[in-house]
Amino acid sequence: MVKKLSLRLAHSLGKRLQADTDDVEVYAYGLEIMLCSLIKLVLLFSLAIILHLVWSTFLVLIAWSAFRVPGGGAHMESYRHCLSTGLIILLVLAALSTLDLSLSWQLTFLILTMILAITCIIRWVPAGTEKKQIIQTANRRKQKRETTVVLLLWFLSVACLITLGYSHTALPLILGAGGGLCLITPSGYRALGWLDQILFQVEGR
Amino acid sequence: MFGKMKLWSLSSLALLLIAVANTGIGTRCGVIAYEPDIPKKLKSEV
């Protein structure tokens, strides 16, 4: 549905700007990405408002995206799957982050996420897919550097928040980062692939 | 005047869409974890 709508809007835009077919395809692609993101954000925050999880959802999403943007990671085969799975994962992480964990547990999660992040950066970043692969060494190094900068900023923020006693803000950032990083690992790819298969079976395809 | 403004707005929108499309061809994925098919014109950039 989003694809059809994007194509229709792109054709209308292309007609007004007298663009060629190739340009219309690019507009449609850009529109599809924007609309898919917008729909997901609106649904995510609507559910977060209903569940009283707005702040923690926002923080989980910030940390999740901060690592996924430079690091890449697993994708699903259809937007419906991406939408449902993404919403569930982000809201579950947001709900878990409201738990009142002791300092030792928070530090344990922080260290484990750090180890996971360092492993991901060294071994898998930028994690591509069948459709998108970063092959050039210079580009791969660039994305590794960007992810390392994100890791340092994230660690400093979380360490400061824990030290200052804002653990209710630190935990969503830790869980969001952990969730995003898990999808950069081969196990994350396998898990999403497996979920894709199950969802296709449920849909009868 | 309004015609020019309309054309300017549409061109700006087209530029924005091209920019978004170019970020979409990388492995970068912020909010969505779904990949629309990459257009022919952008495939050479991947």
mmCIF file of C-alpha atoms in Angstrom:
data_model
loop_
_atom_site.group_PDB
_atom_site.id
_atom_site.type_symbol
_atom_site.label_atom_id
_atom_site.label_comp_id
_atom_site.label_asym_id
_atom_site.label_seq_id
_atom_site.Cartn_x
_atom_site.Cartn_y
_atom_site.Cartn_z
ATOM 1 C CA MET A 1 0.000 0.000 0.000
ATOM 2 C CA VAL A 2 2.799 2.425 0.947
ATOM 3 C CA LYS A 3 4.654 1.440 -2.223
ATOM 4 C CA LYS A 4 1.608 2.156 -4.410
ATOM 5 C CA LEU A 5 0.946 5.478 -2.675
ATOM 6 C CA SER A 6 4.602 6.507 -3.037
ATOM 7 C CA LEU A 7 4.567 5.633 -6.732
ATOM 8 C CA ARG A 8 1.369 7.576 -7.325
ATOM 9 C CA LEU A 9 2.676 10.670 -5.523
ATOM 10 C CA ALA A 10 6.054 10.393 -7.252
ATOM 11 C CA HIS A 11 4.375 10.200 -10.669
ATOM 12 C CA SER A 12 2.339 13.288 -9.875
ATOM 13 C CA LEU A 13 5.467 15.154 -8.720
ATOM 14 C CA GLY A 14 7.448 13.967 -11.748
ATOM 15 C CA LYS A 15 4.700 15.148 -14.097
ATOM 16 C CA ARG A 16 4.714 18.638 -12.609
ATOM 17 C CA LEU A 17 8.505 18.861 -12.716
ATOM 18 C CA GLN A 18 8.736 17.149 -16.132
ATOM 19 C CA ALA A 19 11.132 14.581 -14.668
ATOM 20 C CA ASP A 20 12.122 11.364 -16.491
ATOM 21 C CA THR A 21 11.139 7.838 -15.412
ATOM 22 C CA ASP A 22 14.416 7.201 -13.592
ATOM 23 C CA ASP A 23 13.959 10.324 -11.477
ATOM 24 C CA VAL A 24 10.366 9.346 -10.681
ATOM 25 C CA GLU A 25 11.648 5.988 -9.405
ATOM 26 C CA VAL A 26 14.088 7.811 -7.128
ATOM 27 C CA TYR A 27 11.321 10.087 -5.806
ATOM 28 C CA ALA A 28 9.124 7.044 -5.149
ATOM 29 C CA TYR A 29 11.968 5.301 -3.309
ATOM 30 C CA GLY A 30 12.618 8.399 -1.152
ATOM 31 C CA LEU A 31 8.903 8.789 -0.463
ATOM 32 C CA GLU A 32 8.549 5.121 0.505
ATOM 33 C CA ILE A 33 11.392 5.414 3.017
ATOM 34 C CA MET A 34 9.913 8.624 4.467
ATOM 35 C CA LEU A 35 6.350 7.324 4.663
ATOM 36 C CA CYS A 36 7.420 3.993 6.192
ATOM 37 C CA SER A 37 9.441 5.827 8.864
ATOM 38 C CA LEU A 38 6.637 8.285 9.542
ATOM 39 C CA ILE A 39 3.981 5.572 9.920
ATOM 40 C CA LYS A 40 6.222 3.607 12.257
ATOM 41 C CA LEU A 41 7.033 6.652 14.412
ATOM 42 C CA VAL A 42 3.379 7.717 14.666
ATOM 43 C CA LEU A 43 2.270 4.194 15.632
ATOM 44 C CA LEU A 44 5.180 3.749 18.053
ATOM 45 C CA PHE A 45 4.514 6.964 19.936
ATOM 46 C CA SER A 46 0.735 6.474 19.884
ATOM 47 C CA LEU A 47 1.206 3.090 21.550
ATOM 48 C CA ALA A 48 3.815 4.573 23.891
ATOM 49 C CA ILE A 49 1.313 7.249 24.983
ATOM 50 C CA ILE A 50 -1.355 4.601 25.626
ATOM 51 C CA LEU A 51 1.130 2.467 27.607
ATOM 52 C CA HIS A 52 2.612 5.492 29.456
ATOM 53 C CA LEU A 53 6.056 4.722 28.065
ATOM 54 C CA VAL A 54 6.747 7.876 26.012
ATOM 55 C CA TRP A 55 10.013 8.962 27.640
ATOM 56 C CA SER A 56 11.543 5.488 27.828
ATOM 57 C CA THR A 57 10.428 4.702 24.241
ATOM 58 C CA PHE A 58 12.033 7.929 23.045
ATOM 59 C CA LEU A 59 15.330 7.080 24.776
ATOM 60 C CA VAL A 60 15.302 3.461 23.571
ATOM 61 C CA LEU A 61 14.701 4.680 20.006
ATOM 62 C CA ILE A 62 17.511 7.268 20.213
ATOM 63 C CA ALA A 63 20.069 4.676 21.386
ATOM 64 C CA TRP A 64 18.751 2.022 18.957
ATOM 65 C CA SER A 65 18.972 4.343 15.933
ATOM 66 C CA ALA A 66 22.307 5.835 17.013
ATOM 67 C CA PHE A 67 23.946 2.429 16.531
ATOM 68 C CA ARG A 68 21.855 1.190 13.606
ATOM 69 C CA VAL A 69 22.441 4.251 11.407
ATOM 70 C CA PRO A 70 26.235 3.926 11.160
ATOM 71 C CA GLY A 71 26.344 0.190 11.938
ATOM 72 C CA GLY A 72 23.667 -1.211 9.614
ATOM 73 C CA GLY A 73 22.071 -4.535 10.537
ATOM 74 C CA ALA A 74 19.387 -7.058 9.734
ATOM 75 C CA HIS A 75 16.246 -6.105 7.804
ATOM 76 C CA MET A 76 12.953 -7.874 7.286
ATOM 77 C CA GLU A 77 11.458 -8.897 3.960
ATOM 78 C CA SER A 78 8.255 -6.914 4.166
ATOM 79 C CA TYR A 79 7.202 -3.624 5.704
ATOM 80 C CA ARG A 80 4.361 -5.292 7.648
ATOM 81 C CA HIS A 81 6.866 -7.598 9.348
ATOM 82 C CA CYS A 82 9.262 -4.727 10.010
ATOM 83 C CA LEU A 83 6.475 -2.622 11.482
ATOM 84 C CA SER A 84 5.013 -5.277 13.780
ATOM 85 C CA THR A 85 8.343 -6.717 14.944
ATOM 86 C CA GLY A 86 9.966 -3.285 15.356
ATOM 87 C CA LEU A 87 7.067 -1.926 17.397
ATOM 88 C CA ILE A 88 7.009 -4.972 19.678
ATOM 89 C CA ILE A 89 10.786 -4.987 20.240
ATOM 90 C CA LEU A 90 11.003 -1.241 20.942
ATOM 91 C CA LEU A 91 7.994 -1.207 23.275
ATOM 92 C CA VAL A 92 9.161 -4.306 25.163
ATOM 93 C CA LEU A 93 12.597 -2.719 25.638
ATOM 94 C CA ALA A 94 10.927 0.515 26.773
ATOM 95 C CA ALA A 95 8.762 -1.422 29.251
ATOM 96 C CA LEU A 96 11.769 -3.366 30.578
ATOM 97 C CA SER A 97 13.694 -0.132 31.018
ATOM 98 C CA THR A 98 11.143 1.107 33.551
ATOM 99 C CA LEU A 99 12.134 -1.704 35.922
ATOM 100 C CA ASP A 100 13.870 -0.545 39.066
ATOM 101 C CA LEU A 101 17.216 -2.315 38.693
ATOM 102 C CA SER A 102 20.039 -2.088 41.189
ATOM 103 C CA LEU A 103 23.279 -0.289 40.309
ATOM 104 C CA SER A 104 25.197 -3.559 39.996
ATOM 105 C CA TRP A 105 22.701 -4.887 37.420
ATOM 106 C CA GLN A 106 22.874 -1.645 35.449
ATOM 107 C CA LEU A 107 26.675 -1.759 35.427
ATOM 108 C CA THR A 108 26.558 -5.414 34.323
ATOM 109 C CA PHE A 109 24.265 -4.513 31.388
ATOM 110 C CA LEU A 110 26.481 -1.525 30.560
ATOM 111 C CA ILE A 111 29.633 -3.685 30.428
ATOM 112 C CA LEU A 112 27.910 -6.440 28.415
ATOM 113 C CA THR A 113 26.598 -3.872 25.894
ATOM 114 C CA MET A 114 30.080 -2.343 25.639
ATOM 115 C CA ILE A 115 31.587 -5.769 24.892
ATOM 116 C CA LEU A 116 28.850 -6.446 22.314
ATOM 117 C CA ALA A 117 29.410 -3.033 20.683
ATOM 118 C CA ILE A 118 33.189 -3.468 20.453
ATOM 119 C CA THR A 119 32.771 -6.969 18.979
ATOM 120 C CA CYS A 120 30.216 -5.667 16.438
ATOM 121 C CA ILE A 121 32.456 -2.771 15.394
ATOM 122 C CA ILE A 122 35.499 -4.994 14.937
ATOM 123 C CA ARG A 123 33.771 -7.899 13.216
ATOM 124 C CA TRP A 124 30.545 -6.896 11.466
ATOM 125 C CA VAL A 125 30.069 -3.118 11.042
ATOM 126 C CA PRO A 126 28.884 -2.031 8.477
ATOM 127 C CA ALA A 127 26.467 -4.937 8.479
ATOM 128 C CA GLY A 128 24.822 -5.089 5.053
ATOM 129 C CA THR A 129 22.121 -7.180 3.455
ATOM 130 C CA GLU A 130 21.637 -8.911 0.114
ATOM 131 C CA LYS A 131 20.412 -5.666 -1.445
ATOM 132 C CA LYS A 132 22.922 -3.377 0.238
ATOM 133 C CA GLN A 133 26.553 -4.180 0.817
ATOM 134 C CA ILE A 134 29.357 -1.771 1.616
ATOM 135 C CA ILE A 135 32.344 -3.327 -0.146
ATOM 136 C CA GLN A 136 34.835 -0.477 -0.480
ATOM 137 C CA THR A 137 37.399 -0.590 2.321
ATOM 138 C CA ALA A 138 37.436 3.200 2.765
ATOM 139 C CA ASN A 139 33.655 3.298 3.254
ATOM 140 C CA ARG A 140 33.745 0.329 5.623
ATOM 141 C CA ARG A 141 36.414 2.051 7.726
ATOM 142 C CA LYS A 142 34.418 5.287 7.706
ATOM 143 C CA GLN A 143 31.320 3.548 9.089
ATOM 144 C CA LYS A 144 33.423 1.715 11.688
ATOM 145 C CA ARG A 145 34.853 5.055 12.813
ATOM 146 C CA GLU A 146 31.373 6.608 12.981
ATOM 147 C CA THR A 147 30.069 3.700 15.067
ATOM 148 C CA THR A 148 33.071 4.017 17.398
ATOM 149 C CA VAL A 149 32.304 7.725 17.913
ATOM 150 C CA VAL A 150 28.681 6.823 18.702
ATOM 151 C CA LEU A 151 29.905 4.181 21.156
ATOM 152 C CA LEU A 152 32.143 6.664 22.971
ATOM 153 C CA LEU A 153 29.401 9.318 23.176
ATOM 154 C CA TRP A 154 26.864 6.730 24.305
ATOM 155 C CA PHE A 155 29.230 5.354 26.987
ATOM 156 C CA LEU A 156 30.048 8.831 28.330
ATOM 157 C CA SER A 157 26.340 9.754 28.461
ATOM 158 C CA VAL A 158 25.324 6.551 30.218
ATOM 159 C CA ALA A 159 28.262 6.687 32.658
ATOM 160 C CA CYS A 160 27.424 10.326 33.549
ATOM 161 C CA LEU A 161 23.733 9.523 34.012
ATOM 162 C CA ILE A 162 24.473 6.546 36.295
ATOM 163 C CA THR A 163 27.007 8.580 38.313
ATOM 164 C CA LEU A 164 24.527 11.427 38.751
ATOM 165 C CA GLY A 165 21.821 8.995 39.841
ATOM 166 C CA TYR A 166 19.599 9.222 36.760
ATOM 167 C CA SER A 167 19.351 5.482 36.353
ATOM 168 C CA HIS A 168 15.788 5.690 34.953
ATOM 169 C CA THR A 169 17.316 7.553 31.986
ATOM 170 C CA ALA A 170 20.428 5.384 31.686
ATOM 171 C CA LEU A 171 18.647 2.021 31.477
ATOM 172 C CA PRO A 172 16.597 2.812 28.310
ATOM 173 C CA LEU A 173 19.791 4.001 26.627
ATOM 174 C CA ILE A 174 21.562 0.749 27.576
ATOM 175 C CA LEU A 175 18.688 -1.507 26.454
ATOM 176 C CA GLY A 176 18.098 0.454 23.225
ATOM 177 C CA ALA A 177 21.769 0.176 22.295
ATOM 178 C CA GLY A 178 21.844 -3.521 23.213
ATOM 179 C CA GLY A 179 18.752 -4.221 21.097
ATOM 180 C CA GLY A 180 20.080 -2.341 18.070
ATOM 181 C CA LEU A 181 23.479 -4.009 18.354
ATOM 182 C CA CYS A 182 21.968 -7.504 18.608
ATOM 183 C CA LEU A 183 20.549 -7.020 15.096
ATOM 184 C CA ILE A 184 24.057 -6.364 13.758
ATOM 185 C CA THR A 185 25.251 -9.825 14.868
ATOM 186 C CA PRO A 186 24.768 -12.970 12.711
ATOM 187 C CA SER A 187 22.384 -14.289 15.391
ATOM 188 C CA GLY A 188 20.261 -11.162 14.927
ATOM 189 C CA TYR A 189 20.113 -11.822 11.170
ATOM 190 C CA ARG A 190 19.124 -15.447 11.804
ATOM 191 C CA ALA A 191 16.449 -14.428 14.333
ATOM 192 C CA LEU A 192 14.841 -11.894 11.966
ATOM 193 C CA GLY A 193 15.045 -14.371 9.056
ATOM 194 C CA TRP A 194 13.344 -16.997 11.178
ATOM 195 C CA LEU A 195 10.656 -14.502 12.250
ATOM 196 C CA ASP A 196 10.132 -13.536 8.606
ATOM 197 C CA GLN A 197 9.502 -17.209 7.712
ATOM 198 C CA ILE A 198 7.042 -17.673 10.573
ATOM 199 C CA LEU A 199 5.146 -14.482 9.693
ATOM 200 C CA PHE A 200 4.951 -15.523 6.023
ATOM 201 C CA GLN A 201 3.553 -18.921 7.134
ATOM 202 C CA VAL A 202 0.990 -17.194 9.363
ATOM 203 C CA GLU A 203 -0.027 -15.008 6.414
ATOM 204 C CA GLY A 204 -0.363 -18.143 4.293
ATOM 205 C CA ARG A 205 2.341 -17.332 1.745
ATOM 206 C CA MET B 1 4.390 34.675 -8.303
ATOM 207 C CA PHE B 2 2.406 31.808 -6.814
ATOM 208 C CA GLY B 3 3.326 29.643 -9.787
ATOM 209 C CA LYS B 4 7.010 30.253 -9.143
ATOM 210 C CA MET B 5 6.581 29.547 -5.440
ATOM 211 C CA LYS B 6 4.761 26.310 -6.199
ATOM 212 C CA LEU B 7 7.499 25.210 -8.587
ATOM 213 C CA TRP B 8 10.152 26.131 -6.033
ATOM 214 C CA SER B 9 8.346 24.114 -3.317
ATOM 215 C CA LEU B 10 7.985 21.082 -5.585
ATOM 216 C CA SER B 11 11.639 21.250 -6.614
ATOM 217 C CA SER B 12 12.658 21.460 -2.944
ATOM 218 C CA LEU B 13 10.512 18.428 -2.201
ATOM 219 C CA ALA B 14 12.119 16.550 -5.099
ATOM 220 C CA LEU B 15 15.595 17.434 -3.778
ATOM 221 C CA LEU B 16 14.631 16.244 -0.302
ATOM 222 C CA LEU B 17 13.358 12.950 -1.733
ATOM 223 C CA ILE B 18 16.596 12.466 -3.690
ATOM 224 C CA ALA B 19 18.579 13.079 -0.488
ATOM 225 C CA VAL B 20 16.459 10.575 1.461
ATOM 226 C CA ALA B 21 16.755 8.057 -1.379
ATOM 227 C CA ASN B 22 20.529 8.395 -1.307
ATOM 228 C CA THR B 23 20.664 7.701 2.424
ATOM 229 C CA GLY B 24 18.424 4.683 1.822
ATOM 230 C CA ILE B 25 20.871 2.935 -0.478
ATOM 231 C CA GLY B 26 23.474 2.529 2.272
ATOM 232 C CA THR B 27 23.335 0.006 5.073
ATOM 233 C CA ARG B 28 22.118 2.846 7.262
ATOM 234 C CA CYS B 29 18.782 2.106 8.883
ATOM 235 C CA GLY B 30 17.468 4.240 11.673
ATOM 236 C CA VAL B 31 13.836 3.610 12.366
ATOM 237 C CA ILE B 32 12.721 1.115 9.741
ATOM 238 C CA ALA B 33 14.218 -2.308 9.173
ATOM 239 C CA TYR B 34 12.724 -2.906 5.743
ATOM 240 C CA GLU B 35 14.368 -2.353 2.380
ATOM 241 C CA PRO B 36 12.310 -1.120 -0.554
ATOM 242 C CA ASP B 37 13.707 -2.160 -3.958
ATOM 243 C CA ILE B 38 16.537 0.140 -4.975
ATOM 244 C CA PRO B 39 15.800 2.105 -8.193
ATOM 245 C CA LYS B 40 17.973 1.395 -11.264
ATOM 246 C CA LYS B 41 19.476 4.865 -11.207
ATOM 247 C CA LEU B 42 20.801 4.408 -7.666
ATOM 248 C CA LYS B 43 22.014 0.819 -8.037
ATOM 249 C CA SER B 44 25.371 1.952 -9.404
ATOM 250 C CA GLU B 45 25.904 3.939 -6.199
ATOM 251 C CA VAL B 46 25.602 0.877 -3.947
#
